[in-house]
mmCIF file with all atom_site columns, C-alpha atoms in Angstrom:
data_model
loop_
_atom_site.group_PDB
_atom_site.id
_atom_site.type_symbol
_atom_site.label_atom_id
_atom_site.label_alt_id
_atom_site.label_comp_id
_atom_site.label_asym_id
_atom_site.label_entity_id
_atom_site.label_seq_id
_atom_site.pdbx_PDB_ins_code
_atom_site.Cartn_x
_atom_site.Cartn_y
_atom_site.Cartn_z
_atom_site.occupancy
_atom_site.B_iso_or_equiv
_atom_site.pdbx_formal_charge
_atom_site.auth_seq_id
_atom_site.auth_comp_id
_atom_site.auth_asym_id
_atom_site.auth_atom_id
_atom_site.pdbx_PDB_model_num
ATOM 1   C CA . MET A 1 1   ? 20.078  46.718  -8.173  1.00 52.00 ? 82  MET A CA 1
ATOM 2   C CA . LYS A 1 2   ? 21.353  44.248  -5.218  1.00 48.00 ? 83  LYS A CA 1
ATOM 3   C CA . HIS A 1 3   ? 17.692  45.326  -3.375  1.00 48.00 ? 84  HIS A CA 1
ATOM 4   C CA . PHE A 1 4   ? 15.813  44.958  -6.541  1.00 42.00 ? 85  PHE A CA 1
ATOM 5   C CA . PHE A 1 5   ? 16.994  41.336  -7.063  1.00 43.00 ? 86  PHE A CA 1
ATOM 6   C CA . VAL A 1 6   ? 16.253  40.587  -3.806  1.00 40.00 ? 87  VAL A CA 1
ATOM 7   C CA . ILE A 1 7   ? 12.785  41.937  -4.004  1.00 41.00 ? 88  ILE A CA 1
ATOM 8   C CA . VAL A 1 8   ? 11.792  40.237  -7.226  1.00 38.00 ? 89  VAL A CA 1
ATOM 9   C CA . VAL A 1 9   ? 13.318  36.711  -5.481  1.00 40.00 ? 90  VAL A CA 1
ATOM 10  C CA . SER A 1 10  ? 11.292  37.330  -2.705  1.00 42.00 ? 91  SER A CA 1
ATOM 11  C CA . ILE A 1 11  ? 8.205   37.722  -4.548  1.00 38.00 ? 92  ILE A CA 1
ATOM 12  C CA . LEU A 1 12  ? 8.835   34.852  -6.671  1.00 42.00 ? 93  LEU A CA 1
ATOM 13  C CA . PHE A 1 13  ? 9.335   32.531  -3.542  1.00 40.00 ? 94  PHE A CA 1
ATOM 14  C CA . TYR A 1 14  ? 6.403   34.094  -1.901  1.00 38.00 ? 95  TYR A CA 1
ATOM 15  C CA . ASN A 1 15  ? 4.355   33.198  -5.066  1.00 44.00 ? 96  ASN A CA 1
ATOM 16  C CA . CYS A 1 16  ? 5.571   30.049  -5.453  1.00 44.00 ? 97  CYS A CA 1
ATOM 17  C CA . THR A 1 17  ? 4.734   29.038  -1.687  1.00 43.00 ? 98  THR A CA 1
ATOM 18  C CA . THR A 1 18  ? 1.303   30.496  -1.657  1.00 39.00 ? 99  THR A CA 1
ATOM 19  C CA . ASN A 1 19  ? 0.448   28.419  -4.968  1.00 51.00 ? 100 ASN A CA 1
ATOM 20  C CA . LYS A 1 20  ? 1.504   25.574  -2.816  1.00 54.00 ? 101 LYS A CA 1
ATOM 21  C CA . ASN A 1 21  ? 0.185   26.153  0.243   1.00 57.00 ? 102 ASN A CA 1
ATOM 22  C CA . MET A 1 22  ? -3.240  26.711  -1.992  1.00 79.00 ? 103 MET A CA 1
ATOM 23  C CA . ILE A 1 23  ? -3.377  23.034  -3.279  1.00 88.00 ? 104 ILE A CA 1
ATOM 24  C CA . TYR A 1 24  ? -3.807  21.752  0.273   1.00 92.00 ? 105 TYR A CA 1
ATOM 25  C CA . GLY A 1 25  ? -6.961  19.933  1.216   1.00 95.00 ? 106 GLY A CA 1
ATOM 26  C CA . LYS A 1 26  ? -9.381  17.443  0.143   1.00 96.00 ? 107 LYS A CA 1
ATOM 27  C CA . TYR A 1 27  ? -10.691 17.028  -3.108  1.00 96.00 ? 108 TYR A CA 1
ATOM 28  C CA . VAL A 1 28  ? -13.619 14.549  -4.260  1.00 93.00 ? 109 VAL A CA 1
ATOM 29  C CA . TRP A 1 29  ? -15.079 13.110  -7.424  1.00 90.00 ? 110 TRP A CA 1
ATOM 30  C CA . ASP A 1 30  ? -18.415 11.484  -7.563  1.00 86.00 ? 111 ASP A CA 1
ATOM 31  C CA . GLY A 1 31  ? -19.486 8.993   -10.331 1.00 81.00 ? 112 GLY A CA 1
ATOM 32  C CA . GLY A 1 32  ? -22.560 7.878   -9.429  1.00 78.00 ? 113 GLY A CA 1
ATOM 33  C CA . TYR A 1 33  ? -24.233 4.581   -8.773  1.00 81.00 ? 114 TYR A CA 1
ATOM 34  C CA . ASP A 1 34  ? -22.245 4.149   -5.760  1.00 80.00 ? 115 ASP A CA 1
ATOM 35  C CA . VAL A 1 35  ? -18.879 5.087   -7.364  1.00 84.00 ? 116 VAL A CA 1
ATOM 36  C CA . TYR A 1 36  ? -16.509 7.767   -5.818  1.00 86.00 ? 117 TYR A CA 1
ATOM 37  C CA . GLU A 1 37  ? -13.111 8.647   -5.509  1.00 90.00 ? 118 GLU A CA 1
ATOM 38  C CA . SER A 1 38  ? -11.210 11.215  -3.092  1.00 93.00 ? 119 SER A CA 1
ATOM 39  C CA . ILE A 1 39  ? -7.775  12.596  -2.506  1.00 94.00 ? 120 ILE A CA 1
ATOM 40  C CA . GLN A 1 40  ? -6.153  14.396  0.223   1.00 96.00 ? 121 GLN A CA 1
ATOM 41  C CA . ILE A 1 41  ? -3.426  16.788  -0.301  1.00 96.00 ? 122 ILE A CA 1
ATOM 42  C CA . LYS A 1 42  ? -1.368  17.379  2.688   1.00 96.00 ? 123 LYS A CA 1
ATOM 43  C CA . SER A 1 43  ? 1.308   19.544  3.919   1.00 94.00 ? 124 SER A CA 1
ATOM 44  C CA . ASP A 1 44  ? 4.194   17.269  4.229   1.00 96.00 ? 125 ASP A CA 1
ATOM 45  C CA . SER A 1 45  ? 3.996   16.701  0.517   1.00 95.00 ? 126 SER A CA 1
ATOM 46  C CA . THR A 1 46  ? 2.025   13.194  0.837   1.00 97.00 ? 127 THR A CA 1
ATOM 47  C CA . PHE A 1 47  ? -1.023  12.248  -0.109  1.00 96.00 ? 128 PHE A CA 1
ATOM 48  C CA . GLU A 1 48  ? -4.167  9.770   0.339   1.00 96.00 ? 129 GLU A CA 1
ATOM 49  C CA . PHE A 1 49  ? -6.576  8.347   -2.521  1.00 94.00 ? 130 PHE A CA 1
ATOM 50  C CA . ASN A 1 50  ? -9.196  6.784   -1.684  1.00 90.00 ? 131 ASN A CA 1
ATOM 51  C CA . TRP A 1 51  ? -11.829 5.090   -3.886  1.00 87.00 ? 132 TRP A CA 1
ATOM 52  C CA . HIS A 1 52  ? -14.942 2.945   -3.535  1.00 85.00 ? 133 HIS A CA 1
ATOM 53  C CA . ALA A 1 53  ? -16.637 1.152   -6.781  1.00 79.00 ? 134 ALA A CA 1
ATOM 54  C CA . GLY A 1 54  ? -19.434 -0.352  -4.924  1.00 77.00 ? 135 GLY A CA 1
ATOM 55  C CA . LEU A 1 55  ? -19.739 -3.838  -4.733  1.00 71.00 ? 136 LEU A CA 1
ATOM 56  C CA . ALA A 1 56  ? -16.051 -3.976  -6.741  1.00 65.00 ? 137 ALA A CA 1
ATOM 57  C CA . GLY A 1 57  ? -14.622 -3.175  -3.517  1.00 72.00 ? 138 GLY A CA 1
ATOM 58  C CA . GLU A 1 58  ? -12.676 0.067   -2.375  1.00 79.00 ? 139 GLU A CA 1
ATOM 59  C CA . GLY A 1 59  ? -9.016  0.673   -1.496  1.00 85.00 ? 140 GLY A CA 1
ATOM 60  C CA . ILE A 1 60  ? -6.608  3.364   -0.234  1.00 89.00 ? 141 ILE A CA 1
ATOM 61  C CA . THR A 1 61  ? -3.248  4.358   -1.977  1.00 91.00 ? 142 THR A CA 1
ATOM 62  C CA . LEU A 1 62  ? -0.551  6.590   -0.296  1.00 93.00 ? 143 LEU A CA 1
ATOM 63  C CA . GLY A 1 63  ? 2.184   8.539   -1.762  1.00 94.00 ? 144 GLY A CA 1
ATOM 64  C CA . LYS A 1 64  ? 4.004   11.544  -2.413  1.00 97.00 ? 145 LYS A CA 1
ATOM 65  C CA . TRP A 1 65  ? 3.390   14.251  -4.410  1.00 97.00 ? 146 TRP A CA 1
ATOM 66  C CA . LYS A 1 66  ? 4.700   17.795  -5.950  1.00 95.00 ? 147 LYS A CA 1
ATOM 67  C CA . VAL A 1 67  ? 3.865   20.661  -8.253  1.00 94.00 ? 148 VAL A CA 1
ATOM 68  C CA . ASN A 1 68  ? 5.407   20.702  -11.956 1.00 92.00 ? 149 ASN A CA 1
ATOM 69  C CA . ASN A 1 69  ? 4.609   23.154  -14.805 1.00 90.00 ? 150 ASN A CA 1
ATOM 70  C CA . GLY A 1 70  ? 1.125   23.556  -12.928 1.00 88.00 ? 151 GLY A CA 1
ATOM 71  C CA . ASN A 1 71  ? 0.437   19.869  -12.850 1.00 93.00 ? 152 ASN A CA 1
ATOM 72  C CA . LEU A 1 72  ? 0.130   17.939  -9.441  1.00 95.00 ? 153 LEU A CA 1
ATOM 73  C CA . VAL A 1 73  ? 2.627   15.072  -9.796  1.00 96.00 ? 154 VAL A CA 1
ATOM 74  C CA . LEU A 1 74  ? 1.727   12.221  -8.143  1.00 95.00 ? 155 LEU A CA 1
ATOM 75  C CA . ASN A 1 75  ? 4.043   8.728   -6.929  1.00 94.00 ? 156 ASN A CA 1
ATOM 76  C CA . SER A 1 76  ? 2.773   6.186   -4.695  1.00 93.00 ? 157 SER A CA 1
ATOM 77  C CA . PHE A 1 77  ? 5.041   4.538   -1.889  1.00 91.00 ? 158 PHE A CA 1
ATOM 78  C CA . ASN A 1 78  ? 4.315   0.961   -3.528  1.00 82.00 ? 159 ASN A CA 1
ATOM 79  C CA . GLN A 1 79  ? 4.812   0.439   -7.055  1.00 79.00 ? 160 GLN A CA 1
ATOM 80  C CA . SER A 1 80  ? 4.081   -2.434  -9.269  1.00 73.00 ? 161 SER A CA 1
ATOM 81  C CA . SER A 1 81  ? 7.477   -3.430  -10.319 1.00 63.00 ? 162 SER A CA 1
ATOM 82  C CA . ASN A 1 82  ? 8.596   -3.958  -6.294  1.00 62.00 ? 163 ASN A CA 1
ATOM 83  C CA . THR A 1 83  ? 5.007   -5.600  -5.294  1.00 66.00 ? 164 THR A CA 1
ATOM 84  C CA . LEU A 1 84  ? 4.943   -9.588  -4.800  1.00 75.00 ? 165 LEU A CA 1
ATOM 85  C CA . ASN A 1 85  ? 2.214   -11.266 -7.246  1.00 84.00 ? 166 ASN A CA 1
ATOM 86  C CA . PHE A 1 86  ? 2.846   -14.699 -5.677  1.00 93.00 ? 167 PHE A CA 1
ATOM 87  C CA . VAL A 1 87  ? 5.598   -17.221 -3.845  1.00 95.00 ? 168 VAL A CA 1
ATOM 88  C CA . VAL A 1 88  ? 7.417   -19.692 -5.464  1.00 96.00 ? 169 VAL A CA 1
ATOM 89  C CA . LEU A 1 89  ? 7.633   -22.354 -2.892  1.00 97.00 ? 170 LEU A CA 1
ATOM 90  C CA . ASN A 1 90  ? 9.311   -25.206 -4.999  1.00 96.00 ? 171 ASN A CA 1
ATOM 91  C CA . GLU A 1 91  ? 10.509  -26.214 -8.086  1.00 96.00 ? 172 GLU A CA 1
ATOM 92  C CA . LEU A 1 92  ? 12.742  -29.072 -9.382  1.00 96.00 ? 173 LEU A CA 1
ATOM 93  C CA . VAL A 1 93  ? 13.170  -32.176 -11.433 1.00 95.00 ? 174 VAL A CA 1
ATOM 94  C CA . ASN A 1 94  ? 11.538  -35.237 -10.183 1.00 92.00 ? 175 ASN A CA 1
ATOM 95  C CA . SER A 1 95  ? 11.383  -38.831 -11.484 1.00 91.00 ? 176 SER A CA 1
ATOM 96  C CA . LYS A 1 96  ? 7.734   -38.406 -12.778 1.00 92.00 ? 177 LYS A CA 1
ATOM 97  C CA . ASP A 1 97  ? 7.096   -38.782 -16.339 1.00 92.00 ? 178 ASP A CA 1
ATOM 98  C CA . PHE A 1 98  ? 4.376   -35.556 -15.953 1.00 96.00 ? 179 PHE A CA 1
ATOM 99  C CA . ILE A 1 99  ? 4.605   -32.074 -15.324 1.00 97.00 ? 180 ILE A CA 1
ATOM 100 C CA . GLU A 1 100 ? 3.000   -31.217 -11.890 1.00 97.00 ? 181 GLU A CA 1
ATOM 101 C CA . VAL A 1 101 ? 1.807   -28.236 -10.202 1.00 98.00 ? 182 VAL A CA 1
ATOM 102 C CA . LYS A 1 102 ? 0.957   -27.699 -7.118  1.00 98.00 ? 183 LYS A CA 1
ATOM 103 C CA . ILE A 1 103 ? -1.076  -24.578 -6.110  1.00 98.00 ? 184 ILE A CA 1
ATOM 104 C CA . VAL A 1 104 ? -1.987  -23.293 -2.543  1.00 97.00 ? 185 VAL A CA 1
ATOM 105 C CA . ASP A 1 105 ? -2.584  -20.203 -0.389  1.00 95.00 ? 186 ASP A CA 1
ATOM 106 C CA . GLN A 1 106 ? -2.871  -19.221 2.794   1.00 93.00 ? 187 GLN A CA 1
ATOM 107 C CA . TYR A 1 107 ? -5.124  -21.467 4.020   1.00 94.00 ? 188 TYR A CA 1
ATOM 108 C CA . GLY A 1 108 ? -4.088  -24.426 1.916   1.00 96.00 ? 189 GLY A CA 1
ATOM 109 C CA . PRO A 1 109 ? -4.501  -26.280 -1.573  1.00 97.00 ? 190 PRO A CA 1
ATOM 110 C CA . VAL A 1 110 ? -6.359  -24.210 -4.102  1.00 97.00 ? 191 VAL A CA 1
ATOM 111 C CA . PHE A 1 111 ? -9.462  -26.173 -5.897  1.00 97.00 ? 192 PHE A CA 1
ATOM 112 C CA . GLY A 1 112 ? -10.373 -25.388 -9.439  1.00 96.00 ? 193 GLY A CA 1
ATOM 113 C CA . ALA A 1 113 ? -7.592  -22.930 -10.353 1.00 96.00 ? 194 ALA A CA 1
ATOM 114 C CA . ASN A 1 114 ? -7.081  -22.776 -14.337 1.00 96.00 ? 195 ASN A CA 1
ATOM 115 C CA . CYS A 1 115 ? -3.472  -23.494 -15.222 1.00 97.00 ? 196 CYS A CA 1
ATOM 116 C CA . GLU A 1 116 ? -1.562  -23.119 -18.600 1.00 96.00 ? 197 GLU A CA 1
ATOM 117 C CA . LEU A 1 117 ? 1.176   -24.042 -20.046 1.00 97.00 ? 198 LEU A CA 1
ATOM 118 C CA . LEU A 1 118 ? 2.627   -21.471 -22.641 1.00 96.00 ? 199 LEU A CA 1
ATOM 119 C CA . PHE A 1 119 ? 5.564   -21.462 -25.231 1.00 96.00 ? 200 PHE A CA 1
ATOM 120 C CA . LYS A 1 120 ? 6.755   -18.409 -27.371 1.00 93.00 ? 201 LYS A CA 1
ATOM 121 C CA . GLY A 1 121 ? 3.389   -16.624 -25.962 1.00 92.00 ? 202 GLY A CA 1
ATOM 122 C CA . ASN A 1 122 ? 0.823   -19.575 -27.233 1.00 94.00 ? 203 ASN A CA 1
ATOM 123 C CA . ASN A 1 123 ? -0.976  -21.895 -25.079 1.00 94.00 ? 204 ASN A CA 1
ATOM 124 C CA . VAL A 1 124 ? 0.055   -25.572 -25.089 1.00 95.00 ? 205 VAL A CA 1
ATOM 125 C CA . ALA A 1 125 ? -1.925  -27.323 -22.466 1.00 95.00 ? 206 ALA A CA 1
ATOM 126 C CA . PHE A 1 126 ? -4.573  -26.743 -19.973 1.00 96.00 ? 207 PHE A CA 1
ATOM 127 C CA . SER A 1 127 ? -6.121  -27.956 -16.795 1.00 96.00 ? 208 SER A CA 1
ATOM 128 C CA . THR A 1 128 ? -7.297  -27.184 -13.425 1.00 97.00 ? 209 THR A CA 1
ATOM 129 C CA . SER A 1 129 ? -6.251  -28.182 -10.011 1.00 97.00 ? 210 SER A CA 1
ATOM 130 C CA . ASN A 1 130 ? -7.894  -31.181 -8.338  1.00 97.00 ? 211 ASN A CA 1
ATOM 131 C CA . SER A 1 131 ? -9.168  -30.690 -4.411  1.00 97.00 ? 212 SER A CA 1
ATOM 132 C CA . ASP A 1 132 ? -5.591  -31.543 -3.556  1.00 97.00 ? 213 ASP A CA 1
ATOM 133 C CA . GLY A 1 133 ? -4.279  -28.097 -5.529  1.00 97.00 ? 214 GLY A CA 1
ATOM 134 C CA . ILE A 1 134 ? -2.492  -30.520 -7.835  1.00 97.00 ? 215 ILE A CA 1
ATOM 135 C CA . VAL A 1 135 ? -2.666  -30.358 -11.852 1.00 97.00 ? 216 VAL A CA 1
ATOM 136 C CA . MET A 1 136 ? -0.835  -32.968 -13.720 1.00 97.00 ? 217 MET A CA 1
ATOM 137 C CA . ILE A 1 137 ? 0.114   -32.378 -17.475 1.00 96.00 ? 218 ILE A CA 1
ATOM 138 C CA . SER A 1 138 ? 1.941   -34.512 -20.006 1.00 95.00 ? 219 SER A CA 1
ATOM 139 C CA . LYS A 1 139 ? 5.582   -33.550 -20.461 1.00 92.00 ? 220 LYS A CA 1
ATOM 140 C CA . GLN A 1 140 ? 5.862   -30.962 -23.330 1.00 92.00 ? 221 GLN A CA 1
ATOM 141 C CA . LYS A 1 141 ? 7.886   -28.149 -24.459 1.00 94.00 ? 222 LYS A CA 1
ATOM 142 C CA . PHE A 1 142 ? 6.764   -24.938 -22.541 1.00 96.00 ? 223 PHE A CA 1
ATOM 143 C CA . ASP A 1 143 ? 8.316   -21.649 -21.252 1.00 95.00 ? 224 ASP A CA 1
ATOM 144 C CA . THR A 1 144 ? 5.880   -20.366 -19.106 1.00 97.00 ? 225 THR A CA 1
ATOM 145 C CA . ILE A 1 145 ? 3.223   -21.385 -16.621 1.00 97.00 ? 226 ILE A CA 1
ATOM 146 C CA . LYS A 1 146 ? 0.137   -18.897 -15.948 1.00 96.00 ? 227 LYS A CA 1
ATOM 147 C CA . ILE A 1 147 ? -2.047  -19.595 -13.510 1.00 96.00 ? 228 ILE A CA 1
ATOM 148 C CA . THR A 1 148 ? -5.092  -17.819 -12.479 1.00 95.00 ? 229 THR A CA 1
ATOM 149 C CA . PHE A 1 149 ? -8.284  -17.729 -10.018 1.00 94.00 ? 230 PHE A CA 1
ATOM 150 C CA . ILE A 1 150 ? -10.877 -15.443 -8.478  1.00 88.00 ? 231 ILE A CA 1
ATOM 151 C CA . GLY A 1 151 ? -9.747  -13.619 -5.674  1.00 84.00 ? 232 GLY A CA 1
ATOM 152 C CA . LYS A 1 152 ? -5.873  -14.199 -6.482  1.00 89.00 ? 233 LYS A CA 1
ATOM 153 C CA . GLN A 1 153 ? -3.197  -12.572 -7.978  1.00 88.00 ? 234 GLN A CA 1
ATOM 154 C CA . GLU A 1 154 ? -2.224  -13.983 -11.394 1.00 91.00 ? 235 GLU A CA 1
ATOM 155 C CA . ILE A 1 155 ? 1.267   -16.261 -11.511 1.00 95.00 ? 236 ILE A CA 1
ATOM 156 C CA . ILE A 1 156 ? 3.110   -15.519 -14.493 1.00 94.00 ? 237 ILE A CA 1
ATOM 157 C CA . TYR A 1 157 ? 5.873   -17.987 -13.923 1.00 96.00 ? 238 TYR A CA 1
ATOM 158 C CA . LEU A 1 158 ? 8.756   -17.918 -16.480 1.00 95.00 ? 239 LEU A CA 1
ATOM 159 C CA . LEU A 1 159 ? 10.850  -21.554 -16.490 1.00 95.00 ? 240 LEU A CA 1
ATOM 160 C CA . LYS A 1 160 ? 14.442  -21.111 -15.273 1.00 92.00 ? 241 LYS A CA 1
ATOM 161 C CA . TYR A 1 161 ? 15.526  -24.869 -16.173 1.00 93.00 ? 242 TYR A CA 1
ATOM 162 C CA . LYS A 1 162 ? 14.265  -26.452 -18.952 1.00 91.00 ? 243 LYS A CA 1
ATOM 163 C CA . ASP A 1 163 ? 14.188  -30.061 -17.086 1.00 93.00 ? 244 ASP A CA 1
ATOM 164 C CA . PHE A 1 164 ? 11.889  -29.027 -14.150 1.00 95.00 ? 245 PHE A CA 1
ATOM 165 C CA . ASN A 1 165 ? 9.010   -30.734 -13.951 1.00 95.00 ? 246 ASN A CA 1
ATOM 166 C CA . PHE A 1 166 ? 7.705   -29.760 -10.345 1.00 97.00 ? 247 PHE A CA 1
ATOM 167 C CA . PHE A 1 167 ? 6.361   -26.797 -9.518  1.00 97.00 ? 248 PHE A CA 1
ATOM 168 C CA . GLU A 1 168 ? 4.624   -25.373 -6.044  1.00 98.00 ? 249 GLU A CA 1
ATOM 169 C CA . PHE A 1 169 ? 3.244   -21.826 -5.909  1.00 98.00 ? 250 PHE A CA 1
ATOM 170 C CA . GLU A 1 170 ? 1.619   -19.947 -3.584  1.00 97.00 ? 251 GLU A CA 1
ATOM 171 C CA . MET A 1 171 ? -1.262  -17.675 -4.785  1.00 96.00 ? 252 MET A CA 1
ATOM 172 C CA . LEU A 1 172 ? -1.682  -14.491 -2.916  1.00 91.00 ? 253 LEU A CA 1
ATOM 173 C CA . ASP A 1 173 ? -5.316  -12.223 -2.572  1.00 85.00 ? 254 ASP A CA 1
ATOM 174 C CA . LYS A 1 174 ? -5.926  -9.664  -5.226  1.00 78.00 ? 255 LYS A CA 1
ATOM 175 C CA . VAL A 1 175 ? -4.499  -6.365  -3.917  1.00 69.00 ? 256 VAL A CA 1
ATOM 176 C CA . ASP A 1 176 ? -7.383  -3.589  -4.202  1.00 67.00 ? 257 ASP A CA 1
ATOM 177 C CA . TYR A 1 177 ? -4.584  -0.881  -4.538  1.00 72.00 ? 258 TYR A CA 1
ATOM 178 C CA . LEU A 1 178 ? -4.207  1.758   -7.413  1.00 81.00 ? 259 LEU A CA 1
ATOM 179 C CA . PHE A 1 179 ? -0.427  2.505   -8.383  1.00 85.00 ? 260 PHE A CA 1
ATOM 180 C CA . PHE A 1 180 ? 0.825   6.262   -9.235  1.00 89.00 ? 261 PHE A CA 1
ATOM 181 C CA . ASN A 1 181 ? 4.046   6.523   -11.399 1.00 90.00 ? 262 ASN A CA 1
ATOM 182 C CA . ASN A 1 182 ? 4.530   10.151  -11.838 1.00 92.00 ? 263 ASN A CA 1
ATOM 183 C CA . GLU A 1 183 ? 1.034   10.656  -12.807 1.00 92.00 ? 264 GLU A CA 1
ATOM 184 C CA . LYS A 1 184 ? -0.063  13.915  -13.909 1.00 93.00 ? 265 LYS A CA 1
ATOM 185 C CA . TRP A 1 185 ? -3.316  15.814  -12.914 1.00 94.00 ? 266 TRP A CA 1
ATOM 186 C CA . LYS A 1 186 ? -4.482  19.399  -14.104 1.00 93.00 ? 267 LYS A CA 1
ATOM 187 C CA . ILE A 1 187 ? -4.537  21.953  -11.457 1.00 93.00 ? 268 ILE A CA 1
ATOM 188 C CA . LYS A 1 188 ? -7.325  24.564  -12.094 1.00 90.00 ? 269 LYS A CA 1
ATOM 189 C CA . LYS A 1 189 ? -8.122  26.769  -9.203  1.00 83.00 ? 270 LYS A CA 1
ATOM 190 C CA . ASN A 1 190 ? -10.051 24.179  -6.779  1.00 88.00 ? 271 ASN A CA 1
ATOM 191 C CA . ARG A 1 191 ? -10.074 21.706  -9.275  1.00 92.00 ? 272 ARG A CA 1
ATOM 192 C CA . LEU A 1 192 ? -8.063  18.415  -10.565 1.00 93.00 ? 273 LEU A CA 1
ATOM 193 C CA . TYR A 1 193 ? -8.478  17.254  -13.519 1.00 91.00 ? 274 TYR A CA 1
ATOM 194 C CA . SER A 1 194 ? -6.988  13.560  -14.323 1.00 88.00 ? 275 SER A CA 1
ATOM 195 C CA . LYS A 1 195 ? -7.190  11.614  -17.050 1.00 81.00 ? 276 LYS A CA 1
ATOM 196 C CA . ARG A 1 196 ? -8.844  8.576   -14.953 1.00 72.00 ? 277 ARG A CA 1
ATOM 197 C CA . VAL A 1 197 ? -11.997 10.537  -15.197 1.00 72.00 ? 278 VAL A CA 1
ATOM 198 C CA . LYS A 1 198 ? -11.712 13.200  -17.987 1.00 62.00 ? 279 LYS A CA 1
ATOM 199 C CA . SER A 1 199 ? -11.887 11.050  -20.773 1.00 54.00 ? 280 SER A CA 1
ATOM 200 C CA . ILE A 1 200 ? -15.630 10.194  -19.332 1.00 55.00 ? 281 ILE A CA 1
ATOM 201 C CA . LYS A 1 201 ? -17.456 12.670  -21.722 1.00 52.00 ? 282 LYS A CA 1
ATOM 202 C CA . SER A 1 202 ? -20.720 11.196  -20.187 1.00 50.00 ? 283 SER A CA 1
ATOM 203 C CA . LEU A 1 203 ? -20.088 12.091  -16.858 1.00 60.00 ? 284 LEU A CA 1
ATOM 204 C CA . GLU A 1 204 ? -21.760 15.149  -15.266 1.00 62.00 ? 285 GLU A CA 1
ATOM 205 C CA . LYS A 1 205 ? -18.781 15.701  -13.292 1.00 75.00 ? 286 LYS A CA 1
ATOM 206 C CA . ASN A 1 206 ? -15.268 14.988  -14.671 1.00 80.00 ? 287 ASN A CA 1
ATOM 207 C CA . TYR A 1 207 ? -12.770 16.449  -12.014 1.00 88.00 ? 288 TYR A CA 1
ATOM 208 C CA . TYR A 1 208 ? -12.290 16.432  -8.738  1.00 90.00 ? 289 TYR A CA 1
ATOM 209 C CA . GLU A 1 209 ? -13.444 19.281  -6.711  1.00 91.00 ? 290 GLU A CA 1
ATOM 210 C CA . LYS A 1 210 ? -12.299 20.711  -3.697  1.00 94.00 ? 291 LYS A CA 1
ATOM 211 C CA . VAL A 1 211 ? -14.679 20.571  -0.489  1.00 89.00 ? 292 VAL A CA 1
ATOM 212 C CA . GLU A 1 212 ? -12.274 21.401  2.585   1.00 76.00 ? 293 GLU A CA 1
#
């Protein structure tokens, strides 16, 4: 009986190891019109995901993978919750009778950024930054500052002290990065099926195919 148990365990371990080894390799999806993606499943339980979307840009995501119940489970090393979107350089109370917001980036003042003041989710004021990166708005009740500018990450700042009326923010470049948080891809022979492309019925090929 003991020998039989050892044999069964050995077979199960062999099958599990074999199935895991079979998934190693590069899988590619081609969406046409210069849009394509690939994922490299590596033997050290890491992956490299590459995407290209024509003029819209391209990017690379690195992370860890595992197999669970016939699914490939992906987790990127970077997660959206621990990614810095902007930098608060200053926030204080000054003697001016208006709200002043200064917006800069790594090169200096940002001209033409859109700045909104919100209160309980509703817009209460709107203006754009001048050539010095300054926005000046008459004093009013607000709890959130929202700033947007093309090519930069959106700023959503929650007011920490109601009497603050001067703020300085540094905008950061948009990061061409796709986050994976326990994302499950179905494994079927030499194909991977992801919700990213599986739901697009018009595509001739809505799966990632193993090429190497």
